[in-house]
Each structure stands twice: as structure tokens, then as C-alpha cells.
Amino acid sequence: MSPAGDRVGLEVAIAKKAYLGASGESRAALRDVAFALKRGEVCALLGPSGSGKTTLLRIVAGLDRDFEGGVWLPSPHRLGMVFQEPRLLPWRTVAENLRLAGASEPKSLAEIAAVLGLALHLDHFPGELSLGLARRVAIARAFAVKPDLLLLDEPFVSLDAALALRLRGELQALVETHKATTLIVTHDVEEAISLADRIIVLAGAPGSLIADLAIETPRLAMTSRQAAAIKAELAALAAPRADR
Amino acid sequence: MLSRLASLLVLLLVWQLGSVFAGPRALPAPLAVLAVIDAEARSGALFFNLAATLLRVVASFTLAMALGTALGLAMGRHKPVDRFCDPWLIILLNLPALVVIVLAYIWIGLNETAAIGAVALNKLPIATATVREGARALDASLDEMARVFAMPLGVRVRHVLLPQLAPYLAAAMRSGLSLVWKVVLVVELLGRSNGVGFEIGVAFQLFDVTKLLAYALPFVGLMLAIETFIVQPIERHVSRWRPGRT
């Protein structure tokens, strides 16, 4: 259990994470990053490139254990993740990819496939899908396992703006329905505001936590004026640190 | 298909013509060889010897593929294992088949263990080296995906690992099968009392080219049938997901 109590969905306390450079020197990627998310809370991890967002996500996912500090998750827990690339098994159909990841209930699987417009593609191999569809399958896979903790690493990167907007809407609908503790890595402020209850800003090299903002206004009712005000606040917080 | 048939017909014609020029003792005509195949088949000797050789091929091939896959995976995935085993692999790759066979017969004796072990040892380094390349080319991002979604070990091996290794395993199987059956014939010639290699050895001592061909050709046919009806369909099945394949 987390030191902060059993209502916590995720607690992160990283003192330092460093990589070995090509010439053998140690290069810090993260320093003093600590935060906790309530169960069901949706948090966007925002920051410029190189601020350690993906490194942090990999540590939370258990893919990188070489760091100073700790990560606490409720026990037992089920993890769902959307990587920057779809990472589908090319030799298995869409349906098999979902089933092999742990999606066992045909009804919920069919519902998720319907929300993401995949119903007609379940028997296709990933090589027969467009990048947009492959990303939808990756999102469906993460939700199909009924995760307690959902990690999304720039799920719409390299998609055209219109498709990214449509997928963001679909993801938003799934996040609202599934109530999983969610951590979304993005460098798109608009995306962070539209999806998250809370925004954590990382900046600098090594990346450290420079702001922790709650989005109190219901996301769906947020006016463009409020969104612009939050974006301005984030820009003011992030810019001076990022330039150092 | 027609061009293949035409090619075979031309081969038979060249054989027939060669028989006319060289004489039936040096190169018997196709029909003479067919008559001996028929006689050996009727007596049961042909099938007995084919079965004995085939069993040795299957046993040594299975042994070499199993050990070669395990060793290749370990070497491809773990650098210390690779560094330790690589010199052994290079030595085995360059050791002549005949040396391995003779040493096996001297050290173990003229028995099946020595025969099958010697053939497997000849095939092992090629299978290991091929699978090692496959293990080195494994996609780490898919491995991470499997870990994140907590896929059980059996699922990871069957659905993540083996499909990536399939092209390398198929290559190892193909080259292995063609090598194994050739080495099995040498092993039988040198130290067994049955099998196609033993019968070819007897025919050689009697300069009986008709009998030699009567045993060699059905065995080549059998190996071609295994390649066409077992190895190739397996390869097509595991590659069916690739774009452009049907």
C-alpha cells in the first residue's frame, strides 16, 4: 500500500534517475519528482521534449527499475498502457491482439471496439490497418484489460490534427466511463486540458516538477477563455525553467 | 508447373542419352534403375532401409534443432553466454563432418548413439548460429509491451517470441534437413549395418551403379517430399500475416 493511504491510485517519489552516456558519464534525466494521484484521477504530464516525461512513465510502468526512489501502486492492480507506437503483434489479428493482452470479456471488448470504430477490423492483421486505426487498437487494448492504472505516452503523436482531435474525443469518452487512475504524457497543452483533472509540469534538464495544477472546471463545460487562461499560466511556469 | 515437368523430362532424356554413350555399367538407363527399385521394394528391403535412415534423420535433426534453438536463444539474449560459447561455436562450424563421425565411433563405439550424436553435432552449430541471429533481432518494444500487459510466460513464448524467430527457425530447418540427410548417409556408410548409406556402400564395393541409384533416388525423392509437403507448408503458415502473402 502507498504511504499516503489506500485511496491513492499512484504515488511517485523519484529522487534521481540517471542514464549512462555514450562515453560512460552519468547524465541525470529526472531529479526530485514526487506526486500522488487519487484513485480514478486523470493527470496529464506536460513538458518540453527532454524533460523526462517518457522516462517517468517507463518507471511507473515498471520497465525501468534503475532509479533512486520509489513508486507505489495499489495491490493487486492491472496496468494498461498506450505507447508512442502502437506496438501490436503483426502476426496476430486485431481481436487476438486484444485477447492476448488480457481482454477476456467479449461484451466489454465489443463495446470498446464499437466506441473506437474497430468493429469491422477485428479480423484484420495490423499490417492491413492505417496508422490511425492501429493507434485505435492500441488504445482499445489498454482499456480492454480493465486497468486500475492507465498510462498513455503521447498517444496521438505523428497523427494529422483532424484525426488526433477525433481520437482525443473517443479517448475522452473511454476515460470518463472507465474511471481508471490515468497518467497521460503530452506536450500539447490543449490535449492536457481536455483530458485531465490535473496537470503536472516537468521542465529542465534533468527534468523536475515545476507546477502541479488542478483543473477544477468540468472539462466538457470549459470555455475557450478559461482554457486560454490555463495555457497562459502553464506557459509562464514552463518557459523560464525550460530555457535554463 | 509445366516448366518443372519439362525440366524433369529433359533431365531423363539427358540421363538416357548419357547411358547410351557411357554404357549401362557406368550409367544404367532410367528404366533399368526403375526395375531394381521395383524389385527392392517388393522384397521389402527398400522400405526397411529407407525407414532406418529416415529414423536417424528425424532423431538427429530433432536433437540438433532442440539444442541449437536453446543455445542460440541463450547466446543471442545474453552477452556473457555468447562470449563464452562463441569460440566453441566457431570450432564446431569449421570441424569437418568426417572428423566428428570417426571420433564419435572411436569414443562411443559403432552404435546408434554415436551415429545420431555425430550427425546432431554436425548440424548443431549451424542451427545455433541461425537462431542466435534471430534472438539478436528480437523486437525489444514488443517484449516491453508483453511485460506491461503481464502476459504469462507461455503466451509470450508462443505469441511474441516464436513468431519473431519463425523465419530463422525455418531457415535452420531447411539448411539443417539438407545437411542432416547427407551426413546420415556418410555415418551409415562408415559404421552401420542398415540404411540407405549402408546399401550405397555395398553397391560401391560391388561397382553396382544400378543398385546405388536405386537406393539414392527414392531417398532424394523422400527428402524432397518432406521439404515440399511439410517444411514449405509450415513456412507458409507462419508467414501468412506478412503483407502480400496469401
CSV table of C-alpha atoms in Angstrom, one decimal:
chain,number,residue,atom,x,y,z
A,1,MET,CA,0.0,0.0,0.0
A,2,SER,CA,1.1,3.6,-0.6
A,3,PRO,CA,2.5,5.5,2.4
A,4,ALA,CA,-0.2,8.1,1.6
A,5,GLY,CA,-3.1,5.7,2.2
A,6,ASP,CA,-5.4,3.3,0.4
A,7,ARG,CA,-7.3,5.9,-1.6
A,8,VAL,CA,-4.2,6.7,-3.5
A,9,GLY,CA,-4.1,5.3,-7.1
A,10,LEU,CA,-0.4,6.1,-7.7
A,11,GLU,CA,2.4,7.6,-5.7
A,12,VAL,CA,5.7,8.6,-7.2
A,13,ALA,CA,8.8,9.7,-5.3
A,14,ILE,CA,11.9,9.8,-7.5
A,15,ALA,CA,15.0,11.3,-6.0
A,16,LYS,CA,17.1,10.8,-9.1
A,17,LYS,CA,17.1,8.9,-12.4
A,18,ALA,CA,20.3,8.9,-14.5
A,19,TYR,CA,21.5,7.3,-17.7
A,20,LEU,CA,25.0,6.3,-18.7
A,21,GLY,CA,26.1,8.4,-21.7
A,22,ALA,CA,28.0,7.0,-24.7
A,23,SER,CA,31.4,8.0,-23.1
A,24,GLY,CA,30.4,6.4,-19.8
A,25,GLU,CA,29.5,9.6,-18.0
A,26,SER,CA,26.3,9.7,-15.8
A,27,ARG,CA,23.6,12.0,-17.2
A,28,ALA,CA,20.6,12.8,-14.9
A,29,ALA,CA,17.2,12.6,-16.6
A,30,LEU,CA,15.0,13.2,-13.5
A,31,ARG,CA,15.5,14.8,-10.1
A,32,ASP,CA,13.1,15.3,-7.2
A,33,VAL,CA,9.8,14.3,-8.8
A,34,ALA,CA,7.2,13.5,-6.2
A,35,PHE,CA,3.4,13.4,-6.5
A,36,ALA,CA,0.4,11.2,-5.7
A,37,LEU,CA,-2.8,10.6,-7.7
A,38,LYS,CA,-6.1,9.7,-6.1
A,39,ARG,CA,-7.8,6.6,-7.4
A,40,GLY,CA,-9.6,7.5,-10.7
A,41,GLU,CA,-7.8,10.8,-11.1
A,42,VAL,CA,-6.7,11.7,-14.6
A,43,CYS,CA,-3.4,13.5,-14.7
A,44,ALA,CA,-1.6,15.0,-17.7
A,45,LEU,CA,2.2,15.1,-17.6
A,46,LEU,CA,3.2,18.1,-19.5
A,47,GLY,CA,6.6,19.5,-20.5
A,48,PRO,CA,9.0,20.2,-23.3
A,49,SER,CA,11.0,17.4,-25.1
A,50,GLY,CA,13.8,16.0,-23.0
A,51,SER,CA,12.2,16.9,-19.7
A,52,GLY,CA,11.9,13.2,-18.7
A,53,LYS,CA,8.1,12.6,-19.2
A,54,THR,CA,8.6,9.3,-21.0
A,55,THR,CA,11.3,8.2,-18.6
A,56,LEU,CA,8.9,8.9,-15.7
A,57,LEU,CA,6.1,6.9,-17.5
A,58,ARG,CA,8.5,3.9,-18.0
A,59,ILE,CA,9.5,4.0,-14.4
A,60,VAL,CA,5.8,3.9,-13.3
A,61,ALA,CA,5.2,1.0,-15.8
A,62,GLY,CA,8.0,-1.0,-14.2
A,63,LEU,CA,10.0,-1.0,-17.4
A,64,ASP,CA,12.9,0.9,-15.8
A,65,ARG,CA,13.9,0.0,-12.2
A,66,ASP,CA,17.3,1.6,-12.2
A,67,PHE,CA,16.5,4.8,-10.2
A,68,GLU,CA,16.7,6.3,-6.7
A,69,GLY,CA,13.3,6.5,-5.1
A,70,GLY,CA,10.1,4.5,-5.2
A,71,VAL,CA,6.7,4.0,-7.0
A,72,TRP,CA,3.7,2.7,-5.1
A,73,LEU,CA,0.6,1.2,-6.8
A,74,PRO,CA,-2.5,-0.4,-5.2
A,75,SER,CA,-2.1,-4.1,-4.8
A,76,PRO,CA,-3.2,-6.0,-6.8
A,77,HIS,CA,-3.5,-3.8,-9.8
A,78,ARG,CA,-4.0,-4.2,-13.5
A,79,LEU,CA,-1.9,-2.0,-15.8
A,80,GLY,CA,-3.0,-0.7,-19.3
A,81,MET,CA,-0.6,1.3,-21.4
A,82,VAL,CA,-0.6,3.1,-24.8
A,83,PHE,CA,2.9,3.5,-26.1
A,84,GLN,CA,4.1,6.2,-28.6
A,85,GLU,CA,4.0,3.5,-31.3
A,86,PRO,CA,1.1,1.0,-31.4
A,87,ARG,CA,3.3,-2.0,-30.6
A,88,LEU,CA,0.8,-4.5,-31.9
A,89,LEU,CA,1.8,-8.1,-32.7
A,90,PRO,CA,1.8,-8.0,-36.5
A,91,TRP,CA,1.2,-11.8,-36.8
A,92,ARG,CA,-2.0,-11.8,-34.8
A,93,THR,CA,-5.3,-10.3,-35.8
A,94,VAL,CA,-6.8,-7.2,-34.0
A,95,ALA,CA,-9.1,-9.4,-31.9
A,96,GLU,CA,-6.2,-11.7,-31.0
A,97,ASN,CA,-4.0,-8.7,-30.0
A,98,LEU,CA,-6.8,-7.5,-27.6
A,99,ARG,CA,-7.4,-11.0,-26.2
A,100,LEU,CA,-3.7,-11.8,-25.7
A,101,ALA,CA,-3.2,-8.6,-23.7
A,102,GLY,CA,-5.8,-9.9,-21.2
A,103,ALA,CA,-9.2,-8.7,-22.6
A,104,SER,CA,-11.4,-11.7,-21.6
A,105,GLU,CA,-15.0,-10.3,-21.6
A,106,PRO,CA,-16.4,-10.3,-25.2
A,107,LYS,CA,-19.1,-7.8,-24.3
A,108,SER,CA,-16.9,-5.1,-22.9
A,109,LEU,CA,-14.4,-5.8,-25.8
A,110,ALA,CA,-17.2,-5.3,-28.3
A,111,GLU,CA,-18.3,-2.1,-26.6
A,112,ILE,CA,-14.7,-0.6,-26.7
A,113,ALA,CA,-14.3,-1.8,-30.3
A,114,ALA,CA,-17.6,0.0,-31.2
A,115,VAL,CA,-16.6,3.3,-29.5
A,116,LEU,CA,-13.3,3.3,-31.3
A,117,GLY,CA,-14.8,2.2,-34.7
A,118,LEU,CA,-12.9,-1.1,-34.8
A,119,ALA,CA,-15.9,-3.5,-35.1
A,120,LEU,CA,-15.2,-4.1,-38.8
A,121,HIS,CA,-11.5,-4.6,-38.3
A,122,LEU,CA,-11.3,-7.2,-35.6
A,123,ASP,CA,-10.3,-10.0,-38.1
A,124,HIS,CA,-7.6,-7.8,-39.8
A,125,PHE,CA,-3.9,-8.1,-39.2
A,126,PRO,CA,-2.1,-4.9,-38.0
A,127,GLY,CA,-0.3,-4.6,-41.4
A,128,GLU,CA,-3.6,-4.1,-43.1
A,129,LEU,CA,-4.5,-1.1,-40.9
A,130,SER,CA,-3.7,2.6,-41.3
A,131,LEU,CA,-1.7,4.3,-38.5
A,132,GLY,CA,-4.8,5.9,-37.2
A,133,LEU,CA,-6.6,2.5,-36.9
A,134,ALA,CA,-3.5,0.9,-35.4
A,135,ARG,CA,-3.4,3.6,-32.7
A,136,ARG,CA,-7.1,3.0,-32.0
A,137,VAL,CA,-6.3,-0.7,-31.5
A,138,ALA,CA,-3.6,0.2,-29.1
A,139,ILE,CA,-6.0,2.4,-27.1
A,140,ALA,CA,-8.6,-0.4,-27.2
A,141,ARG,CA,-6.1,-2.9,-25.9
A,142,ALA,CA,-5.2,-0.6,-22.9
A,143,PHE,CA,-8.9,-0.2,-22.0
A,144,ALA,CA,-9.9,-3.8,-22.7
A,145,VAL,CA,-7.8,-5.1,-19.8
A,146,LYS,CA,-10.0,-3.1,-17.4
A,147,PRO,CA,-7.0,-1.3,-15.9
A,148,ASP,CA,-6.7,0.2,-12.5
A,149,LEU,CA,-3.8,2.3,-13.8
A,150,LEU,CA,-3.7,3.6,-17.3
A,151,LEU,CA,-0.5,5.1,-18.8
A,152,LEU,CA,-0.6,6.9,-22.2
A,153,ASP,CA,2.6,8.1,-23.8
A,154,GLU,CA,1.8,10.7,-26.4
A,155,PRO,CA,-1.0,8.5,-27.9
A,156,PHE,CA,-1.7,10.9,-30.8
A,157,VAL,CA,1.9,11.8,-31.8
A,158,SER,CA,2.5,11.9,-35.6
A,159,LEU,CA,-1.2,11.8,-36.5
A,160,ASP,CA,-2.8,14.6,-38.5
A,161,ALA,CA,-4.6,17.3,-36.5
A,162,ALA,CA,-8.1,16.3,-37.5
A,163,LEU,CA,-7.6,12.6,-36.7
A,164,ALA,CA,-5.9,13.4,-33.4
A,165,LEU,CA,-8.8,15.6,-32.4
A,166,ARG,CA,-11.3,12.8,-33.3
A,167,LEU,CA,-9.3,10.2,-31.4
A,168,ARG,CA,-8.9,12.5,-28.4
A,169,GLY,CA,-12.7,12.7,-28.2
A,170,GLU,CA,-13.0,8.9,-28.3
A,171,LEU,CA,-10.3,8.6,-25.6
A,172,GLN,CA,-12.1,11.2,-23.5
A,173,ALA,CA,-15.3,9.2,-23.7
A,174,LEU,CA,-13.5,6.0,-22.6
A,175,VAL,CA,-11.6,7.8,-19.7
A,176,GLU,CA,-14.9,9.2,-18.4
A,177,THR,CA,-16.5,5.7,-18.5
A,178,HIS,CA,-13.7,3.6,-17.1
A,179,LYS,CA,-12.6,5.6,-14.0
A,180,ALA,CA,-9.0,4.3,-14.0
A,181,THR,CA,-6.2,6.3,-12.5
A,182,THR,CA,-4.7,7.8,-15.6
A,183,LEU,CA,-1.3,9.4,-16.4
A,184,ILE,CA,-1.1,10.9,-19.9
A,185,VAL,CA,2.2,12.2,-21.2
A,186,THR,CA,1.8,15.0,-23.7
A,187,HIS,CA,3.4,18.3,-24.8
A,188,ASP,CA,0.1,19.5,-26.1
A,189,VAL,CA,-1.5,21.9,-23.6
A,190,GLU,CA,-4.9,21.7,-25.3
A,191,GLU,CA,-4.8,17.9,-25.1
A,192,ALA,CA,-3.8,18.1,-21.4
A,193,ILE,CA,-6.7,20.5,-20.6
A,194,SER,CA,-9.2,18.5,-22.5
A,195,LEU,CA,-8.4,15.1,-20.9
A,196,ALA,CA,-7.0,15.7,-17.4
A,197,ASP,CA,-8.3,16.6,-13.9
A,198,ARG,CA,-4.8,17.8,-13.1
A,199,ILE,CA,-1.7,18.9,-14.9
A,200,ILE,CA,1.8,18.2,-13.7
A,201,VAL,CA,4.5,20.2,-15.5
A,202,LEU,CA,8.1,18.9,-15.8
A,203,ALA,CA,10.8,21.1,-17.2
A,204,GLY,CA,14.6,21.5,-17.2
A,205,ALA,CA,17.4,19.0,-17.6
A,206,PRO,CA,17.3,16.9,-15.5
A,207,GLY,CA,13.5,17.2,-15.5
A,208,SER,CA,12.0,18.3,-12.3
A,209,LEU,CA,8.4,19.1,-11.2
A,210,ILE,CA,7.8,22.8,-11.5
A,211,ALA,CA,4.0,23.0,-11.3
A,212,ASP,CA,1.0,20.9,-10.2
A,213,LEU,CA,-2.3,22.4,-11.3
A,214,ALA,CA,-5.8,21.2,-10.7
A,215,ILE,CA,-8.3,21.6,-13.5
A,216,GLU,CA,-11.4,22.3,-11.3
A,217,THR,CA,-13.8,23.4,-14.1
A,218,PRO,CA,-15.6,20.4,-15.6
A,219,ARG,CA,-13.6,19.6,-18.7
A,220,LEU,CA,-16.6,19.3,-21.0
A,221,ALA,CA,-18.0,22.6,-19.9
A,222,MET,CA,-14.7,24.5,-20.1
A,223,THR,CA,-14.9,27.7,-22.1
A,224,SER,CA,-12.2,28.7,-24.5
A,225,ARG,CA,-11.5,31.8,-22.3
A,226,GLN,CA,-10.7,29.5,-19.3
A,227,ALA,CA,-8.6,27.2,-21.4
A,228,ALA,CA,-6.6,30.2,-22.7
A,229,ALA,CA,-6.0,31.4,-19.1
A,230,ILE,CA,-4.7,28.0,-18.0
A,231,LYS,CA,-2.5,27.8,-21.1
A,232,ALA,CA,-1.1,31.2,-20.3
A,233,GLU,CA,-0.4,30.1,-16.7
A,234,LEU,CA,1.4,27.0,-17.9
A,235,ALA,CA,3.4,28.9,-20.5
A,236,ALA,CA,4.5,31.3,-17.8
A,237,LEU,CA,5.5,28.5,-15.5
A,238,ALA,CA,7.3,26.3,-18.0
A,239,ALA,CA,9.1,28.9,-20.2
A,240,PRO,CA,11.8,30.3,-17.7
A,241,ARG,CA,12.7,26.8,-16.4
A,242,ALA,CA,12.9,25.3,-19.9
A,243,ASP,CA,15.3,28.0,-21.1
A,244,ARG,CA,17.9,27.4,-18.3
B,1,MET,CA,4.4,-26.4,-63.0
B,2,LEU,CA,4.7,-27.1,-66.7
B,3,SER,CA,8.3,-25.8,-66.8
B,4,ARG,CA,9.2,-28.0,-63.9
B,5,LEU,CA,7.8,-31.1,-65.7
B,6,ALA,CA,9.6,-30.1,-68.9
B,7,SER,CA,12.8,-29.7,-66.9
B,8,LEU,CA,12.4,-33.2,-65.4
B,9,LEU,CA,11.7,-34.7,-68.8
B,10,VAL,CA,14.9,-33.1,-70.2
B,11,LEU,CA,16.9,-34.5,-67.3
B,12,LEU,CA,15.5,-38.0,-68.0
B,13,LEU,CA,16.4,-37.6,-71.7
B,14,VAL,CA,20.0,-36.5,-70.9
B,15,TRP,CA,20.3,-39.5,-68.5
B,16,GLN,CA,19.0,-41.9,-71.2
B,17,LEU,CA,21.5,-40.4,-73.7
B,18,GLY,CA,24.3,-40.5,-71.2
B,19,SER,CA,23.5,-44.2,-70.6
B,20,VAL,CA,23.8,-44.9,-74.3
B,21,PHE,CA,27.2,-43.2,-74.6
B,22,ALA,CA,28.7,-44.3,-71.2
B,23,GLY,CA,27.3,-47.8,-71.3
B,24,PRO,CA,24.9,-49.5,-68.8
B,25,ARG,CA,27.6,-50.5,-66.3
B,26,ALA,CA,28.8,-46.9,-65.8
B,27,LEU,CA,25.4,-45.3,-66.1
B,28,PRO,CA,22.4,-47.6,-66.3
B,29,ALA,CA,19.3,-46.4,-68.1
B,30,PRO,CA,16.3,-44.9,-66.1
B,31,LEU,CA,14.2,-48.0,-66.8
B,32,ALA,CA,16.9,-50.4,-65.5
B,33,VAL,CA,17.1,-48.4,-62.3
B,34,LEU,CA,13.3,-48.4,-62.0
B,35,ALA,CA,13.3,-52.2,-62.3
B,36,VAL,CA,15.8,-52.6,-59.4
B,37,ILE,CA,13.8,-50.1,-57.3
B,38,ASP,CA,10.7,-52.2,-58.0
B,39,ALA,CA,12.5,-55.5,-57.1
B,40,GLU,CA,13.9,-54.0,-53.8
B,41,ALA,CA,10.5,-52.5,-53.0
B,42,ARG,CA,8.8,-55.9,-53.5
B,43,SER,CA,11.4,-57.7,-51.3
B,44,GLY,CA,10.8,-55.1,-48.6
B,45,ALA,CA,14.5,-54.2,-48.4
B,46,LEU,CA,14.0,-50.7,-49.9
B,47,PHE,CA,11.4,-49.7,-47.3
B,48,PHE,CA,13.3,-51.2,-44.4
B,49,ASN,CA,16.4,-49.3,-45.3
B,50,LEU,CA,14.6,-46.1,-46.1
B,51,ALA,CA,12.8,-46.3,-42.7
B,52,ALA,CA,16.1,-46.9,-40.8
B,53,THR,CA,17.7,-43.9,-42.5
B,54,LEU,CA,14.6,-41.7,-42.0
B,55,LEU,CA,14.5,-42.5,-38.3
B,56,ARG,CA,18.2,-41.5,-37.9
B,57,VAL,CA,17.4,-38.3,-39.8
B,58,VAL,CA,14.4,-37.5,-37.6
B,59,ALA,CA,16.3,-38.3,-34.4
B,60,SER,CA,19.4,-36.3,-35.1
B,61,PHE,CA,17.5,-33.4,-36.7
B,62,THR,CA,15.2,-33.1,-33.7
B,63,LEU,CA,18.1,-33.3,-31.3
B,64,ALA,CA,20.1,-30.7,-33.1
B,65,MET,CA,17.2,-28.3,-33.6
B,66,ALA,CA,16.2,-28.5,-29.9
B,67,LEU,CA,19.7,-28.0,-28.6
B,68,GLY,CA,20.6,-25.4,-31.3
B,69,THR,CA,17.4,-23.4,-30.6
B,70,ALA,CA,18.0,-23.3,-26.8
B,71,LEU,CA,21.7,-22.5,-27.2
B,72,GLY,CA,21.1,-19.9,-30.0
B,73,LEU,CA,18.5,-18.2,-27.8
B,74,ALA,CA,20.8,-18.1,-24.8
B,75,MET,CA,23.7,-16.7,-26.9
B,76,GLY,CA,21.5,-14.2,-28.7
B,77,ARG,CA,19.9,-12.9,-25.5
B,78,HIS,CA,22.8,-13.0,-23.0
B,79,LYS,CA,26.1,-11.4,-24.0
B,80,PRO,CA,28.2,-13.3,-21.3
B,81,VAL,CA,26.9,-16.7,-22.7
B,82,ASP,CA,27.6,-15.5,-26.2
B,83,ARG,CA,31.2,-14.5,-25.3
B,84,PHE,CA,31.8,-17.9,-23.6
B,85,CYS,CA,30.3,-20.1,-26.2
B,86,ASP,CA,31.3,-18.3,-29.4
B,87,PRO,CA,34.8,-19.9,-29.7
B,88,TRP,CA,33.2,-23.4,-29.3
B,89,LEU,CA,30.7,-22.5,-32.0
B,90,ILE,CA,33.4,-21.4,-34.4
B,91,ILE,CA,35.4,-24.6,-33.8
B,92,LEU,CA,32.3,-26.8,-34.4
B,93,LEU,CA,31.4,-24.8,-37.5
B,94,ASN,CA,34.8,-25.5,-39.0
B,95,LEU,CA,35.3,-29.1,-37.9
B,96,PRO,CA,34.9,-31.4,-40.9
B,97,ALA,CA,31.9,-33.8,-40.6
B,98,LEU,CA,34.1,-36.8,-41.2
B,99,VAL,CA,36.3,-36.0,-38.2
B,100,VAL,CA,33.3,-35.7,-35.9
B,101,ILE,CA,31.8,-39.0,-37.2
B,102,VAL,CA,35.1,-41.0,-36.9
B,103,LEU,CA,35.8,-39.6,-33.4
B,104,ALA,CA,32.2,-40.5,-32.3
B,105,TYR,CA,32.6,-44.1,-33.5
B,106,ILE,CA,36.1,-44.4,-31.8
B,107,TRP,CA,35.0,-42.8,-28.5
B,108,ILE,CA,31.4,-44.1,-28.2
B,109,GLY,CA,31.5,-47.3,-30.3
B,110,LEU,CA,29.8,-48.4,-33.5
B,111,ASN,CA,26.2,-47.9,-32.3
B,112,GLU,CA,23.1,-45.7,-32.8
B,113,THR,CA,24.1,-43.3,-30.0
B,114,ALA,CA,27.4,-42.5,-31.8
B,115,ALA,CA,25.7,-42.3,-35.2
B,116,ILE,CA,22.9,-40.0,-34.2
B,117,GLY,CA,25.1,-37.9,-31.8
B,118,ALA,CA,27.7,-37.4,-34.6
B,119,VAL,CA,25.0,-36.2,-37.1
B,120,ALA,CA,23.4,-33.9,-34.5
B,121,LEU,CA,26.8,-32.4,-33.6
B,122,ASN,CA,27.4,-31.6,-37.2
B,123,LYS,CA,24.1,-29.8,-37.5
B,124,LEU,CA,24.1,-28.1,-34.1
B,125,PRO,CA,26.4,-25.2,-34.8
B,126,ILE,CA,24.5,-24.1,-37.9
B,127,ALA,CA,21.2,-24.2,-36.1
B,128,THR,CA,22.7,-22.3,-33.1
B,129,ALA,CA,24.2,-19.6,-35.3
B,130,THR,CA,21.0,-19.1,-37.2
B,131,VAL,CA,18.8,-18.9,-34.1
B,132,ARG,CA,21.3,-16.6,-32.4
B,133,GLU,CA,20.8,-14.1,-35.3
B,134,GLY,CA,17.0,-14.4,-34.7
B,135,ALA,CA,17.4,-13.8,-31.0
B,136,ARG,CA,19.6,-10.8,-31.6
B,137,ALA,CA,16.9,-9.3,-34.0
B,138,LEU,CA,14.0,-9.7,-31.4
B,139,ASP,CA,12.0,-6.6,-31.1
B,140,ALA,CA,12.6,-5.2,-27.5
B,141,SER,CA,9.5,-3.0,-27.8
B,142,LEU,CA,7.2,-6.0,-28.1
B,143,ASP,CA,8.9,-7.6,-25.2
B,144,GLU,CA,8.2,-4.4,-23.1
B,145,MET,CA,4.5,-4.5,-24.3
B,146,ALA,CA,4.2,-8.1,-23.1
B,147,ARG,CA,5.7,-7.2,-19.7
B,148,VAL,CA,3.4,-4.2,-19.2
B,149,PHE,CA,0.3,-6.3,-20.0
B,150,ALA,CA,1.6,-9.1,-17.7
B,151,MET,CA,1.3,-11.8,-20.4
B,152,PRO,CA,2.0,-15.2,-18.9
B,153,LEU,CA,5.3,-16.9,-20.0
B,154,GLY,CA,3.5,-19.4,-22.2
B,155,VAL,CA,1.7,-16.7,-24.1
B,156,ARG,CA,4.9,-14.7,-24.5
B,157,VAL,CA,6.8,-17.7,-25.9
B,158,ARG,CA,4.0,-18.7,-28.3
B,159,HIS,CA,2.7,-15.4,-29.5
B,160,VAL,CA,5.6,-12.9,-29.0
B,161,LEU,CA,8.9,-14.9,-29.2
B,162,LEU,CA,8.3,-17.8,-31.6
B,163,PRO,CA,6.6,-15.7,-34.4
B,164,GLN,CA,9.7,-13.5,-34.5
B,165,LEU,CA,12.0,-16.5,-34.5
B,166,ALA,CA,9.9,-18.3,-37.1
B,167,PRO,CA,11.9,-17.1,-40.3
B,168,TYR,CA,15.2,-18.1,-38.6
B,169,LEU,CA,13.8,-21.4,-37.4
B,170,ALA,CA,12.5,-22.1,-40.9
B,171,ALA,CA,15.9,-21.3,-42.4
B,172,ALA,CA,17.7,-23.5,-39.8
B,173,MET,CA,15.2,-26.3,-40.6
B,174,ARG,CA,15.7,-26.1,-44.3
B,175,SER,CA,19.5,-26.0,-44.3
B,176,GLY,CA,19.5,-28.5,-41.4
B,177,LEU,CA,17.4,-31.1,-43.2
B,178,SER,CA,19.6,-31.0,-46.4
B,179,LEU,CA,22.8,-31.3,-44.3
B,180,VAL,CA,21.5,-33.9,-41.9
B,181,TRP,CA,20.4,-36.4,-44.5
B,182,LYS,CA,23.7,-36.1,-46.4
B,183,VAL,CA,25.7,-36.7,-43.2
B,184,VAL,CA,23.4,-39.6,-42.1
B,185,LEU,CA,24.4,-41.4,-45.3
B,186,VAL,CA,28.1,-41.0,-44.5
B,187,VAL,CA,27.5,-42.2,-40.9
B,188,GLU,CA,25.7,-45.3,-42.2
B,189,LEU,CA,28.4,-45.9,-44.8
B,190,LEU,CA,31.1,-45.9,-42.2
B,191,GLY,CA,29.6,-47.7,-39.3
B,192,ARG,CA,26.0,-49.0,-39.5
B,193,SER,CA,24.7,-52.3,-40.9
B,194,ASN,CA,21.5,-51.0,-42.4
B,195,GLY,CA,20.1,-47.8,-44.0
B,196,VAL,CA,20.4,-46.2,-47.4
B,197,GLY,CA,24.1,-45.2,-46.7
B,198,PHE,CA,25.0,-48.8,-45.9
B,199,GLU,CA,23.3,-50.1,-49.1
B,200,ILE,CA,25.2,-47.5,-51.1
B,201,GLY,CA,28.4,-48.6,-49.5
B,202,VAL,CA,27.7,-52.2,-50.5
B,203,ALA,CA,26.8,-51.2,-54.1
B,204,PHE,CA,30.1,-49.2,-54.2
B,205,GLN,CA,32.1,-52.2,-53.2
B,206,LEU,CA,30.4,-54.2,-56.0
B,207,PHE,CA,30.6,-51.3,-58.5
B,208,ASP,CA,26.8,-51.8,-58.9
B,209,VAL,CA,25.8,-48.4,-60.1
B,210,THR,CA,22.2,-49.5,-60.8
B,211,LYS,CA,21.6,-50.5,-57.1
B,212,LEU,CA,23.4,-47.4,-55.9
B,213,LEU,CA,21.0,-45.2,-57.9
B,214,ALA,CA,18.0,-47.4,-56.9
B,215,TYR,CA,18.6,-46.5,-53.3
B,216,ALA,CA,19.8,-42.9,-53.7
B,217,LEU,CA,16.9,-41.7,-55.9
B,218,PRO,CA,13.9,-42.8,-53.7
B,219,PHE,CA,15.7,-41.3,-50.7
B,220,VAL,CA,16.2,-38.0,-52.5
B,221,GLY,CA,12.5,-38.2,-53.5
B,222,LEU,CA,11.5,-38.7,-49.9
B,223,MET,CA,13.5,-35.7,-48.7
B,224,LEU,CA,12.0,-33.6,-51.5
B,225,ALA,CA,8.6,-34.7,-50.4
B,226,ILE,CA,9.3,-33.8,-46.8
B,227,GLU,CA,10.5,-30.3,-47.9
B,228,THR,CA,7.5,-29.8,-50.2
B,229,PHE,CA,4.7,-31.2,-48.1
B,230,ILE,CA,5.9,-30.5,-44.5
B,231,VAL,CA,8.6,-27.8,-44.4
B,232,GLN,CA,7.2,-25.4,-47.0
B,233,PRO,CA,3.5,-25.5,-45.7
B,234,ILE,CA,4.8,-24.8,-42.2
B,235,GLU,CA,6.8,-21.8,-43.5
B,236,ARG,CA,3.7,-20.5,-45.4
B,237,HIS,CA,1.5,-20.9,-42.3
B,238,VAL,CA,3.8,-18.9,-40.0
B,239,SER,CA,4.3,-16.2,-42.7
B,240,ARG,CA,0.6,-15.8,-43.5
B,241,TRP,CA,0.4,-12.4,-41.7
B,242,ARG,CA,3.0,-10.8,-43.9
B,243,PRO,CA,1.6,-8.3,-46.4
B,244,GLY,CA,1.5,-9.7,-49.9
B,245,ARG,CA,1.3,-13.3,-48.7
B,246,THR,CA,-1.8,-15.4,-49.3
